[in-house]
Coordinates of C-alpha atoms and ligand atoms in Angstrom, one line a residue:
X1122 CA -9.3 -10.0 31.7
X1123 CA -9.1 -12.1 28.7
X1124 CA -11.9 -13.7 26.8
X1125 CA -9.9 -16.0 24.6
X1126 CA -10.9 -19.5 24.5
X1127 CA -8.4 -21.1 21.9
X1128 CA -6.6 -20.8 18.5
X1129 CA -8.8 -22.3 16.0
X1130 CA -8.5 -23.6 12.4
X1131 CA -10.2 -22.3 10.2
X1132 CA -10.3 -25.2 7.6
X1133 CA -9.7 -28.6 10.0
X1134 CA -11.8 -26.7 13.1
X1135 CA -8.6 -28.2 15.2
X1136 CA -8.1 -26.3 18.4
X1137 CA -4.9 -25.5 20.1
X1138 CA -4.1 -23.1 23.5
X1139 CA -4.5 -19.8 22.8
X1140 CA -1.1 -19.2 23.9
X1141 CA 0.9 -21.9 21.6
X1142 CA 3.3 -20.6 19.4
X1143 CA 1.8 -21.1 16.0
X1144 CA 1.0 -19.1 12.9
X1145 CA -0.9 -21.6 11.1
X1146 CA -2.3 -25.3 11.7
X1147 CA 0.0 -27.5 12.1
X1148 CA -2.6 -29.9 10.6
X1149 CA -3.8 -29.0 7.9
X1150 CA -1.5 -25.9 7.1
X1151 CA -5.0 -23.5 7.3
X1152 CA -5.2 -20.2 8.8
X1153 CA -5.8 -19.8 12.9
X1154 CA -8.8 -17.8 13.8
X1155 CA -8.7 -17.0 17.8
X1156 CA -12.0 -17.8 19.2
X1157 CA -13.6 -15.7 22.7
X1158 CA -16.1 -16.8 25.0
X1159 CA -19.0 -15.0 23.8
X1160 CA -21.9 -16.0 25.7
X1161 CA -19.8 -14.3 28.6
X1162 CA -19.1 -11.3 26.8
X1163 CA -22.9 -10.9 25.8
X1164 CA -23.9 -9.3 29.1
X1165 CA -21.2 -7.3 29.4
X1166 CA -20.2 -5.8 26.1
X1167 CA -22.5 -2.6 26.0
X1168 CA -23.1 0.2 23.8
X1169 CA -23.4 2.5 26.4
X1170 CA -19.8 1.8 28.1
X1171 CA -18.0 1.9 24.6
X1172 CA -19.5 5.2 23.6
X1173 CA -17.9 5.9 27.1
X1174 CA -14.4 4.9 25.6
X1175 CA -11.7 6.4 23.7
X1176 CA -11.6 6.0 19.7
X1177 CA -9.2 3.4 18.3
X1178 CA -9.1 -0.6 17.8
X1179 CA -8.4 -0.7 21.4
X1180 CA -11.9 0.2 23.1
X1181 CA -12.8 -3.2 21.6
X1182 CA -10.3 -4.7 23.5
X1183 CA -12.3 -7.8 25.2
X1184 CA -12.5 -9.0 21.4
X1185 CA -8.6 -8.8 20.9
X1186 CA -6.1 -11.0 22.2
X1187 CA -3.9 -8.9 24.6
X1188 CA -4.2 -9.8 28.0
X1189 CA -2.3 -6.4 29.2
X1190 CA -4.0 -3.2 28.1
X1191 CA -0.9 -1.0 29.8
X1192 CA 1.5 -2.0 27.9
X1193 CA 0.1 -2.4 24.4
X1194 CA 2.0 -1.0 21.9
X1195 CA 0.0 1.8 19.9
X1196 CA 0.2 4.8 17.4
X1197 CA -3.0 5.7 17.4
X1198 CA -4.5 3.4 14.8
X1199 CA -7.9 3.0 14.2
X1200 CA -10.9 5.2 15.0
X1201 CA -10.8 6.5 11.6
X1202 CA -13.8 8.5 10.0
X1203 CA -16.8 7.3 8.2
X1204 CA -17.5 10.1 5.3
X1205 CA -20.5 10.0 4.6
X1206 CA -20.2 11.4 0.9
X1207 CA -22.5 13.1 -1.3
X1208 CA -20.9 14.2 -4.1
X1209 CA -19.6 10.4 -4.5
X1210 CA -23.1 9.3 -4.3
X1211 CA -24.7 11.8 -6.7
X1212 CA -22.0 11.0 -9.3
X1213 CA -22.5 7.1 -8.9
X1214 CA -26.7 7.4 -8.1
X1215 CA -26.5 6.6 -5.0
X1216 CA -28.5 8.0 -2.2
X1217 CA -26.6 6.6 1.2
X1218 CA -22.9 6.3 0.4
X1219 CA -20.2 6.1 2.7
X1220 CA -16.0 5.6 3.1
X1221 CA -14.3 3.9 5.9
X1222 CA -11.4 5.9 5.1
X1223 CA -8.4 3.8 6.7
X1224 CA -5.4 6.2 5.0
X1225 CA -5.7 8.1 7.9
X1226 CA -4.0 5.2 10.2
X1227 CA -0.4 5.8 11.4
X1228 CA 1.7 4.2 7.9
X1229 CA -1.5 5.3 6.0
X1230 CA -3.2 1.7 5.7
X1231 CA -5.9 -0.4 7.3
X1232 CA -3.0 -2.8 8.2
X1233 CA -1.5 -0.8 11.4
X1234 CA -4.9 -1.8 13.1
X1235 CA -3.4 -5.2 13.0
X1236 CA 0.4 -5.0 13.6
X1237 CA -0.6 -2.9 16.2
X1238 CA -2.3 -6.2 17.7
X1239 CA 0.5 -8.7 16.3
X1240 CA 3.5 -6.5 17.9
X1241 CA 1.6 -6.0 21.1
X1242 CA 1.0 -9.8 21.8
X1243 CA 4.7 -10.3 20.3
X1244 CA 6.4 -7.7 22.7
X1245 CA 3.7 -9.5 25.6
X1246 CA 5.3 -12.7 24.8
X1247 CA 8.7 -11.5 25.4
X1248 CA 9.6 -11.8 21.6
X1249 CA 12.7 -9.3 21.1
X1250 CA 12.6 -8.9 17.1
X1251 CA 10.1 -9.6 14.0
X1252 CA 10.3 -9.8 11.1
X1253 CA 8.1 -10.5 7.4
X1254 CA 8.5 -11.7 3.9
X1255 CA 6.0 -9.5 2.9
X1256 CA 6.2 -6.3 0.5
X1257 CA 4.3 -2.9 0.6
X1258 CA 1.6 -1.8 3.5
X1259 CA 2.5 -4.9 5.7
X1260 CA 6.3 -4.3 5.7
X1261 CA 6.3 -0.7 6.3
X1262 CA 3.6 -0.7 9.1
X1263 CA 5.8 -3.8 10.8
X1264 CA 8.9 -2.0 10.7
X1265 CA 7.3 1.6 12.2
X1266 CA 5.6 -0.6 14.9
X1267 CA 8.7 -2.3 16.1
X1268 CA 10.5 0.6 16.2
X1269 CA 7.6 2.1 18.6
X1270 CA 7.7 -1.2 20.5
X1271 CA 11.8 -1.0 21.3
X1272 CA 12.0 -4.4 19.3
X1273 CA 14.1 -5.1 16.0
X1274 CA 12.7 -5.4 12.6
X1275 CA 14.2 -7.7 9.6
X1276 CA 12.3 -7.4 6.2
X1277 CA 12.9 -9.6 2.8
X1278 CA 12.0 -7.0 -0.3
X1279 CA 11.6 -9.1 -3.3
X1280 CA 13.5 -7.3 -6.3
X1281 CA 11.0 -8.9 -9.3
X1282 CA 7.4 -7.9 -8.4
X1283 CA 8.2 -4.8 -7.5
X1284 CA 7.5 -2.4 -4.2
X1285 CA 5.8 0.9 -4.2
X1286 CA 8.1 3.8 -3.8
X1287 CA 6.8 5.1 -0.8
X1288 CA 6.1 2.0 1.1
X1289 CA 10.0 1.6 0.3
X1290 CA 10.7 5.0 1.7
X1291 CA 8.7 4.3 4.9
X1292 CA 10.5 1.0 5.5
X1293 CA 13.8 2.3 5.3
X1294 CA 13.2 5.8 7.5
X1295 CA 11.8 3.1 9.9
X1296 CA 15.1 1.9 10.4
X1297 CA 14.6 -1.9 9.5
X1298 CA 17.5 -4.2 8.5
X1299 CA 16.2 -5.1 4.7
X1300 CA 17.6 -7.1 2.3
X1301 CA 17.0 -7.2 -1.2
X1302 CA 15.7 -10.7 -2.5
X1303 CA 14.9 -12.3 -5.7
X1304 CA 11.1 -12.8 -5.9
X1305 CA 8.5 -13.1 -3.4
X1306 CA 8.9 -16.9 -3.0
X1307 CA 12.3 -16.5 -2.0
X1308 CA 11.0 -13.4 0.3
X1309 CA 8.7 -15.8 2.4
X1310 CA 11.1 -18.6 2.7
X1311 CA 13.6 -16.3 3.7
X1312 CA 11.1 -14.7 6.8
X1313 CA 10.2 -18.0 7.8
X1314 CA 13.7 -19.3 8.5
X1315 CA 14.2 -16.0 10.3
X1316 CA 11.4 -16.6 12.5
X1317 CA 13.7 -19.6 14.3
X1318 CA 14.7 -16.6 16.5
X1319 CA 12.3 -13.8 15.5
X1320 CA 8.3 -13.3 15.3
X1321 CA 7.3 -13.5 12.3
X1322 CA 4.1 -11.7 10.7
X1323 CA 2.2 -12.7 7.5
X1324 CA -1.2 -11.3 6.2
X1325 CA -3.0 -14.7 7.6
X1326 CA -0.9 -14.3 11.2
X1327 CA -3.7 -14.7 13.7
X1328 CA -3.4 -12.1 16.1
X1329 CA -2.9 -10.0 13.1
X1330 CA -6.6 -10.9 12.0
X1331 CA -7.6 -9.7 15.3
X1332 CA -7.1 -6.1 14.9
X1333 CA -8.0 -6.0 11.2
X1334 CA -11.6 -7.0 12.0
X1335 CA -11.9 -3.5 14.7
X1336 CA -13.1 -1.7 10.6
X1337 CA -16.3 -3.4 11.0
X1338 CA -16.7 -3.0 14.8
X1339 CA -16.2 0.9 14.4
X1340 CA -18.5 1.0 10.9
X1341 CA -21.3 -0.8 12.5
X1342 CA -20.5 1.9 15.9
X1343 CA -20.9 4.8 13.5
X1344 CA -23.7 4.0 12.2
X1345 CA -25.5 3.8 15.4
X1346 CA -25.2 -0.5 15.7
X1347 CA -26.6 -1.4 12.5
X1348 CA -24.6 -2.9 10.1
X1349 CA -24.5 -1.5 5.8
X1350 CA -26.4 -3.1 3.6
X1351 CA -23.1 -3.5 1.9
X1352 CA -19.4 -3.6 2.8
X1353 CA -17.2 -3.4 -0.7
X1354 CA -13.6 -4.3 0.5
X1355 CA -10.3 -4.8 -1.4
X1356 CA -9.1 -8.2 -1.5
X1357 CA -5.3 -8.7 -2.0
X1358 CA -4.7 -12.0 0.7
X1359 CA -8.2 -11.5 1.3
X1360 CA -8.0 -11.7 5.3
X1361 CA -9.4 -8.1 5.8
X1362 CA -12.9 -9.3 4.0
X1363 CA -12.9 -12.9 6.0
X1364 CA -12.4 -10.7 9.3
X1365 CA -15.1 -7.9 8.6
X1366 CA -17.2 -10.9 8.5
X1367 CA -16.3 -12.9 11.4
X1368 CA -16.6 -9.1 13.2
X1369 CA -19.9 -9.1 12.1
X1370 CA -20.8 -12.1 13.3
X1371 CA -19.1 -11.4 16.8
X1372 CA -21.2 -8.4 17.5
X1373 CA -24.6 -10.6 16.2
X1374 CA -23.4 -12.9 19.0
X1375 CA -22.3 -10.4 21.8
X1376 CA -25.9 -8.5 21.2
X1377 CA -24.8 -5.4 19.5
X1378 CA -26.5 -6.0 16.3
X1379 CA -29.6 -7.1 16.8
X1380 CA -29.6 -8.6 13.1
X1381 CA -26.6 -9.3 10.5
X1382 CA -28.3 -9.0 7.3
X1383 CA -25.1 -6.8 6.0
X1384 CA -23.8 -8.6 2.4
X1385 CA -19.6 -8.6 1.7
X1386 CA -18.6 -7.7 -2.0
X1387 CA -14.5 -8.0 -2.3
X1388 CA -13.2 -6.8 -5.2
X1389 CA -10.0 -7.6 -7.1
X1390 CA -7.9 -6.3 -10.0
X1391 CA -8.7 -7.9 -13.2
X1392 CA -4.8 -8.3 -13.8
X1393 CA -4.7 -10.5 -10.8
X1394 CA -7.8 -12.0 -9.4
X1395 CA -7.7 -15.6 -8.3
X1396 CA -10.7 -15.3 -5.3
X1397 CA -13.2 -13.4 -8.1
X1398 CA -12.0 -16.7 -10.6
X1399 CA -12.6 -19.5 -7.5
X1400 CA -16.2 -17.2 -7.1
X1401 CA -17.1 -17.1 -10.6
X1402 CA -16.5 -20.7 -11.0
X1403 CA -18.1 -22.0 -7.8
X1404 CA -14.9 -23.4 -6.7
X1405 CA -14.1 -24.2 -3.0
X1406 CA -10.5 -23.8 -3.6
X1407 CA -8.9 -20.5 -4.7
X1408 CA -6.3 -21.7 -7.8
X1409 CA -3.1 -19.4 -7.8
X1410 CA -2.9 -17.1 -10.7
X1411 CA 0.0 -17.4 -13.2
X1412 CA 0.7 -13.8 -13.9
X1413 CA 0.1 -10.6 -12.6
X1414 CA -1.3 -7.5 -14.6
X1415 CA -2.0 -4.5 -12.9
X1416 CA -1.3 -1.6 -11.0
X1417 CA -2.7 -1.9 -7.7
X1418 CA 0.4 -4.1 -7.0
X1419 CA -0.7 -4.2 -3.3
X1420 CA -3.8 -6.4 -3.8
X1421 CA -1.9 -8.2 -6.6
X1422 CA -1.4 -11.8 -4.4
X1423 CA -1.2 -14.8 -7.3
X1424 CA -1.5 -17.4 -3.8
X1425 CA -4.1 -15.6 -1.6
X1426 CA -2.9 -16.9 1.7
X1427 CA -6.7 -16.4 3.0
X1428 CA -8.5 -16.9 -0.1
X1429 CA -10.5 -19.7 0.9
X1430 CA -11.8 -18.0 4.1
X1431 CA -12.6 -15.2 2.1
X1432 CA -14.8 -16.8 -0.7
X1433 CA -17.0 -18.5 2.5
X1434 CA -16.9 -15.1 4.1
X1435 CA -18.6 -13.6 0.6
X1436 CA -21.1 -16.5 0.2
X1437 CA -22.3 -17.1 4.1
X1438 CA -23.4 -13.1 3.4
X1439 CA -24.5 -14.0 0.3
X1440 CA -22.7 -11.3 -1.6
X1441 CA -20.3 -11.1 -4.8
X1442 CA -16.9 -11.1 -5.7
X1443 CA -15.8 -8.8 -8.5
X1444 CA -12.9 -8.3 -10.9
X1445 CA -12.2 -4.6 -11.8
X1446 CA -10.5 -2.9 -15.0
X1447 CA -7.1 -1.1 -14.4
X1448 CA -8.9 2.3 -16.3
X1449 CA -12.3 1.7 -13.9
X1450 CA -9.7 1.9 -11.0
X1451 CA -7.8 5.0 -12.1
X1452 CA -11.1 7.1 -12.7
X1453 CA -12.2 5.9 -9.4
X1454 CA -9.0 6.9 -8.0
X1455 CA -9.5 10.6 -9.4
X1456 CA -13.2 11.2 -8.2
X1457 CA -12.2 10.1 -5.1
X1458 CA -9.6 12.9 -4.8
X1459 CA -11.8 15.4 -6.8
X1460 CA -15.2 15.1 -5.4
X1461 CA -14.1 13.8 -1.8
X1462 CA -10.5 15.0 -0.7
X1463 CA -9.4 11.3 -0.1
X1464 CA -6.0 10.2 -2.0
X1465 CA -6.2 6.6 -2.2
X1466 CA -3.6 4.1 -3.7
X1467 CA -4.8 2.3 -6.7
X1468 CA -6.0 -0.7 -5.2
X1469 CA -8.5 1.0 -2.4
X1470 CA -10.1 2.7 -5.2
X1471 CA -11.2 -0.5 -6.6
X1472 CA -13.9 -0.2 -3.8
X1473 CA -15.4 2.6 -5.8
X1474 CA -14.7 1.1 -9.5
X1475 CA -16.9 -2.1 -8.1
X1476 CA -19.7 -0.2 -6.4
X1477 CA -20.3 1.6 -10.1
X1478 CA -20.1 -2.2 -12.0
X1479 CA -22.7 -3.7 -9.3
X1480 CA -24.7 -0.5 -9.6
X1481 CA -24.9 -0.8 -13.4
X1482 CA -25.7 -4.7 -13.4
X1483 CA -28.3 -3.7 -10.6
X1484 CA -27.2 -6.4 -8.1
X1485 CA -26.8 -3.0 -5.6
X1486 CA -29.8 -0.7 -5.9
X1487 CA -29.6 2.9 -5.5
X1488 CA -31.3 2.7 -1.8
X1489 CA -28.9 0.5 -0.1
X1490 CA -26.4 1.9 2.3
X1491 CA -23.4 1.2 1.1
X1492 CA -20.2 1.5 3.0
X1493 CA -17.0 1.7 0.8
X1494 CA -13.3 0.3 2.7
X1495 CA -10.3 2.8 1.6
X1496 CA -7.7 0.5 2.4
X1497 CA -4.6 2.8 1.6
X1498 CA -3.2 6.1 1.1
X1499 CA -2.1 7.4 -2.3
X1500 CA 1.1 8.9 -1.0
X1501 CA 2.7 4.9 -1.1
X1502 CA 2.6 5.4 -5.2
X1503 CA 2.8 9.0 -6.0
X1504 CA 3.7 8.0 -9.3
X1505 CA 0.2 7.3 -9.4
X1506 CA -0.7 11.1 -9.9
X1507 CA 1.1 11.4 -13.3
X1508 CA -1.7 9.3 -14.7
X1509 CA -4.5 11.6 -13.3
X1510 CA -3.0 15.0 -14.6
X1511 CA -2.5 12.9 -18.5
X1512 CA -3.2 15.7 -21.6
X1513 CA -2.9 18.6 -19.6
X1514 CA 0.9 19.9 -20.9
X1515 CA 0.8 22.4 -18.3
X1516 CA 1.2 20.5 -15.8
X1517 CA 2.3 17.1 -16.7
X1518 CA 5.5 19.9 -17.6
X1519 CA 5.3 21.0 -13.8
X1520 CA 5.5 17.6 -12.8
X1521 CA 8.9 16.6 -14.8
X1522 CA 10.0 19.6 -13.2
X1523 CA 9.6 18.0 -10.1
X1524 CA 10.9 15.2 -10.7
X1525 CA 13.8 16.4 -12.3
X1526 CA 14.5 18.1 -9.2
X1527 CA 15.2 14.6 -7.2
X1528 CA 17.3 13.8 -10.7
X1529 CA 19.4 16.8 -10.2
X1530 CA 20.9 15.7 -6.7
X1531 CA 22.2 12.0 -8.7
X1532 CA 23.7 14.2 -11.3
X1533 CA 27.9 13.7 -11.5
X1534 CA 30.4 16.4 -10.7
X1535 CA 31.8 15.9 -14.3
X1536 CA 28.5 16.3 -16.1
X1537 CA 27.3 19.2 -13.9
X1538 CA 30.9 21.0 -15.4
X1539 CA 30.0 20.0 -18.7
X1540 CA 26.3 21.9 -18.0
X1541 CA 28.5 24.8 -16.8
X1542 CA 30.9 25.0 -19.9
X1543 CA 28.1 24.3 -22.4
X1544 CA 25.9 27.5 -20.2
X1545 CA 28.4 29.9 -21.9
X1546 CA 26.9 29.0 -25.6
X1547 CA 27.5 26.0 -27.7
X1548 CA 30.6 24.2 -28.2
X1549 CA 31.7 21.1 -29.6
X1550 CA 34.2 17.8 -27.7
X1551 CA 37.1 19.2 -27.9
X1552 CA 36.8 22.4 -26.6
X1553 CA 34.5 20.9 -23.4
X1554 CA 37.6 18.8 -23.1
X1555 CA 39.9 21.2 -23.2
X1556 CA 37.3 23.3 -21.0
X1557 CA 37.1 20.9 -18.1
X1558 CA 41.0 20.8 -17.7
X1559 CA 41.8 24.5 -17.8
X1560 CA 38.4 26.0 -16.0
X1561 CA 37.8 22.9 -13.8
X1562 CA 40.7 20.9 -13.1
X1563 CA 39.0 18.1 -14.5
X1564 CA 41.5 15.3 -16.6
X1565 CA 39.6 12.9 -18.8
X1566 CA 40.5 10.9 -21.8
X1567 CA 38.4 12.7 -24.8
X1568 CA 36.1 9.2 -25.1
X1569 CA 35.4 9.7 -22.0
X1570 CA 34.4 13.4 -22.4
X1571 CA 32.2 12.1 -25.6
X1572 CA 30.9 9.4 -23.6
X1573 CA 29.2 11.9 -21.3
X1574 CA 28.1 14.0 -23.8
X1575 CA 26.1 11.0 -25.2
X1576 CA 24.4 10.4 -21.6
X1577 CA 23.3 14.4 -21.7
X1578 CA 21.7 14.3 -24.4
X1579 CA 20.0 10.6 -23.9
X1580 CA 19.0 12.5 -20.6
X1581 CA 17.7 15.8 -23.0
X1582 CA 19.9 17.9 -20.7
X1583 CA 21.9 18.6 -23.9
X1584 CA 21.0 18.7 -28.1
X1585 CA 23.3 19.1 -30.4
X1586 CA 23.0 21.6 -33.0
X1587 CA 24.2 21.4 -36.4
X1588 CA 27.6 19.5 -37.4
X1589 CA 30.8 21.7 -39.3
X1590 CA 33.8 19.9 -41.7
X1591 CA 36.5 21.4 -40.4
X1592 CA 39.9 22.1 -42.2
X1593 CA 41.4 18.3 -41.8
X1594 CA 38.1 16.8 -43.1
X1595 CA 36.3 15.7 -39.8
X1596 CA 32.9 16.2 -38.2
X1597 CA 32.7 18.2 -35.4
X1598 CA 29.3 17.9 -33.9
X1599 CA 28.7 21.5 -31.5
X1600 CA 26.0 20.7 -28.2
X1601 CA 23.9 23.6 -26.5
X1602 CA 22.0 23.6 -23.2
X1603 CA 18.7 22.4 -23.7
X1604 CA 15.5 24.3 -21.9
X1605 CA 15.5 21.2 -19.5
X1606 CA 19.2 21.6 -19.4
X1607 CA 18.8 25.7 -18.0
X1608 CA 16.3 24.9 -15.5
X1609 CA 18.5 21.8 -13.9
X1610 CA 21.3 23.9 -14.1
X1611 CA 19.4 26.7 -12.6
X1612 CA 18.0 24.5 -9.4
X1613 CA 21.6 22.9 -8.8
X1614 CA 22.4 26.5 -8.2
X1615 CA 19.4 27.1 -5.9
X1616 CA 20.3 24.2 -3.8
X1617 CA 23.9 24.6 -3.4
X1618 CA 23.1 27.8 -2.0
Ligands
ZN2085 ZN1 -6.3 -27.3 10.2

């Protein structure tokens, strides 16, 4: 049985059926909340019968919009932990600190609880493909839950602005149709004439919304239905905030918490933080930002397509917004691996960087229970690692290893010969020329050969050592195998056998 009353806008208050095709108001162009008839809900949504229930976003079902729980389409997202963490507290003075650690969800992110709801509505509908404009967490979660669901998936990657390597991995071994597009602009334009024929999902999709809101319903379950004192969330679009709020309230009006006296803090990067800007300056619009300047790319969003929702969501709970520095996040990012065994990508750990900047300015005191949202895991950016290993030669040296190893595999038959020849001691252009022929088969012209040789050493898979007049009056400049040279040689070997 379904408790949905309508489609509602969030900035008009228009109402539409619950089932019309829409993603936004056709009004006022504002974001669609889905509303439920609560008062009927309040007698029978009970404590007791959820603790009865499976974990995951789908024991809350009466407060999502699938009318069929049989044939939802699920990989097991949600019901994630709450850490309560101690060494986190002691190291920022806490006493009661805890993490809503969402990079255990199926693609690693907060966002499957929502495609999860967005595909299963979509598949309920009899929609046969979707598709998104959207880069990182959103994109690869869409693509993995199509997949699941039997439909197709078409994504727009925007080539300026940049994806993180592993969400890019993800989307591809996820088997979506992507194509490579200018800028993000270009990506959502693209999506939206796609979605003539195809679903189409955005961060401020409705039914989306729906499932990212089950966080709060599970933190205020794990904490025996009471809410946090505090709830310190990410903001990139800023819909995840705007829903643990309207969650919040929901459960107030169901019964389940007797009081909501919880306060919402989002945080953005300071490279890119138009809601924190709208905050500061009491604004009731959120102004785009011109630029972006970080590197938690995922909550970088210059249009925040749920800004404004988000900035009432902070200032009905009368709580803060807050900017964070790129170095705050990055030492965040490294206690939270150290002292808590939780990877996070760079833009959950701004959770942590904020909770220390509203400890320190004393807006959160050291006896509130705080509850911190990990958004994302830190295997979307690995790169992200390099930064937290920086000074130790040991094994930032390891690491090039490493990475050399996925260099190797790109490396040209020619230049591996070359490797081969110099591997025998040093020679000089002419000889690796004549080398290649005779040993290898290989014909070049000797500008080519040079050519090559140039590219080695730019590489530092080569170094030439010392230059020698010979007996016409020319240079002849002799190249040796350098140490990284040896050990690439050396794993070619390995892997070819
Ligand atoms: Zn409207």
């Amino acid at each position: 049985m379904s408790f949905v009353t309508a489609l509602k806008c969030t900035q008009c208050g228009h109402e539409y059926p619950s089932d019309e095709r829409i993603t936004i108001c056709a009004v006022c162009d504002g974001v669609l909340n889905v509303t439920y008839d609560l008062s009927q809900l309040r007698r029978r949504f009970k404590s007791t019968e959820l603790a009865r229930r499976l974990p995951g976003i789908w024991k809350y079902s009466e407060l999502l919009p699938v009318v069929n729980l049989d044939t939802v389409v699920s990989l097991g997202e949600g019901g994630t932990f709450l850490h309560k963490c101690d060494g986190l507290a002691r190291s920022t003075g806490m006493q009661e600190l805890y993490l809503k650690d969402e990079t255990t969800n199926p693609t690693g992110a907060f966002i499957d609880r929502g495609t999860a709801v967005e595909v299963s509505v979509a598949k309920e509908r009899g929609f046969k493909s979707m598709c998104c404009g959207s880069t990182g967490n959103l994109a690869a979660s869409l693509v993995a839950y199509a997949a699941r669901a039997g439909l197709s998936s078409k994504v727009f990657i925007p080539q300026r602005g940049g994806v993180d390597v592993g969400k890019f991995y993800q989307i591809l071994a996820y088997g979506a149709d992507v194509e490579v597009v200018r800028d993000h602009e270009e990506a959502e334009a693209r999506a939206n004439q796609e979605s003539s024929h195809s679903r189409i999902i955005s961060p401020s999709s409705p039914h989306f919304l729906e499932g990212v809101k089950t966080t709060v319903y599970e933190v205020c379950e794990q904490l025996q239905w009471t809410g946090p004192d505090w709830i310190i969330v990410p903001m990139g679009n800023g819909g995840h905030l705007s829903m643990i709020w309207k969650g919040l309230r929901e459960l107030n009006q169901v019964g389940l918490l007797e009081t909501n006296k919880t306060k919402l803090v989002g945080v953005q990067a300071k490279g890119c933080a138009p809601i924190v800007e709208a905050f500061d300056s009491n604004a009731d619009e959120v102004s785009p930002c011109a630029t972006v300047s970080t590197l938690s790319l995922d909550i970088s969003v210059k249009k925040p397509s749920c800004g404004r929702m988000a900035l009432n969501a902070i200032r009905e709970s009368r709580g803060h917004a807050i900017a964070v520095h790129d170095k705050d996040i990055l030492k965040a990012l490294g206690d939270l691996a150290r002292q808590e065994g939780v990877f996070a990508e760079p833009s959950s750990a701004t959770s942590i960087a904020a909770l220390r900047a509203l400890m320190e300015s004393k807006e959160i005191s050291r006896t509130d229970r705080v509850v911190c949202v990990i958004t994302g895991m830190g295997l979307k950016y690995p790169e992200i690692a390099r930064t937290l290993v920086k000074g130790r030669t040991e094994l930032e040296n390891l690491l090039s290893q490493v990475e050399d190893r996925r260099f190797t595999t790109h490396l040209g038959k020619t230049k591996v010969h070359i490797l081969h020849i110099l591997a025998k001691g040093e020679s000089y252009g002419y000889e690796i020329w004549k080398g290649l022929q005779e040993d290898h088969g290989v014909r070049l012209r000797i500008p080519s050969v040079y050519q090559h040789l140039v590219e080695l050493k730019a590489s530092g898979l080569i170094a030439s050592t010392r230059s020698e007049r010979t007996f016409d009056g020319r240079y002849r400049r002799y190249y040796e195998l350098s140490e990284r040279g040896k050990w690439t040689l050396n794993q070619l070997e390995r892997l070819s056998d």
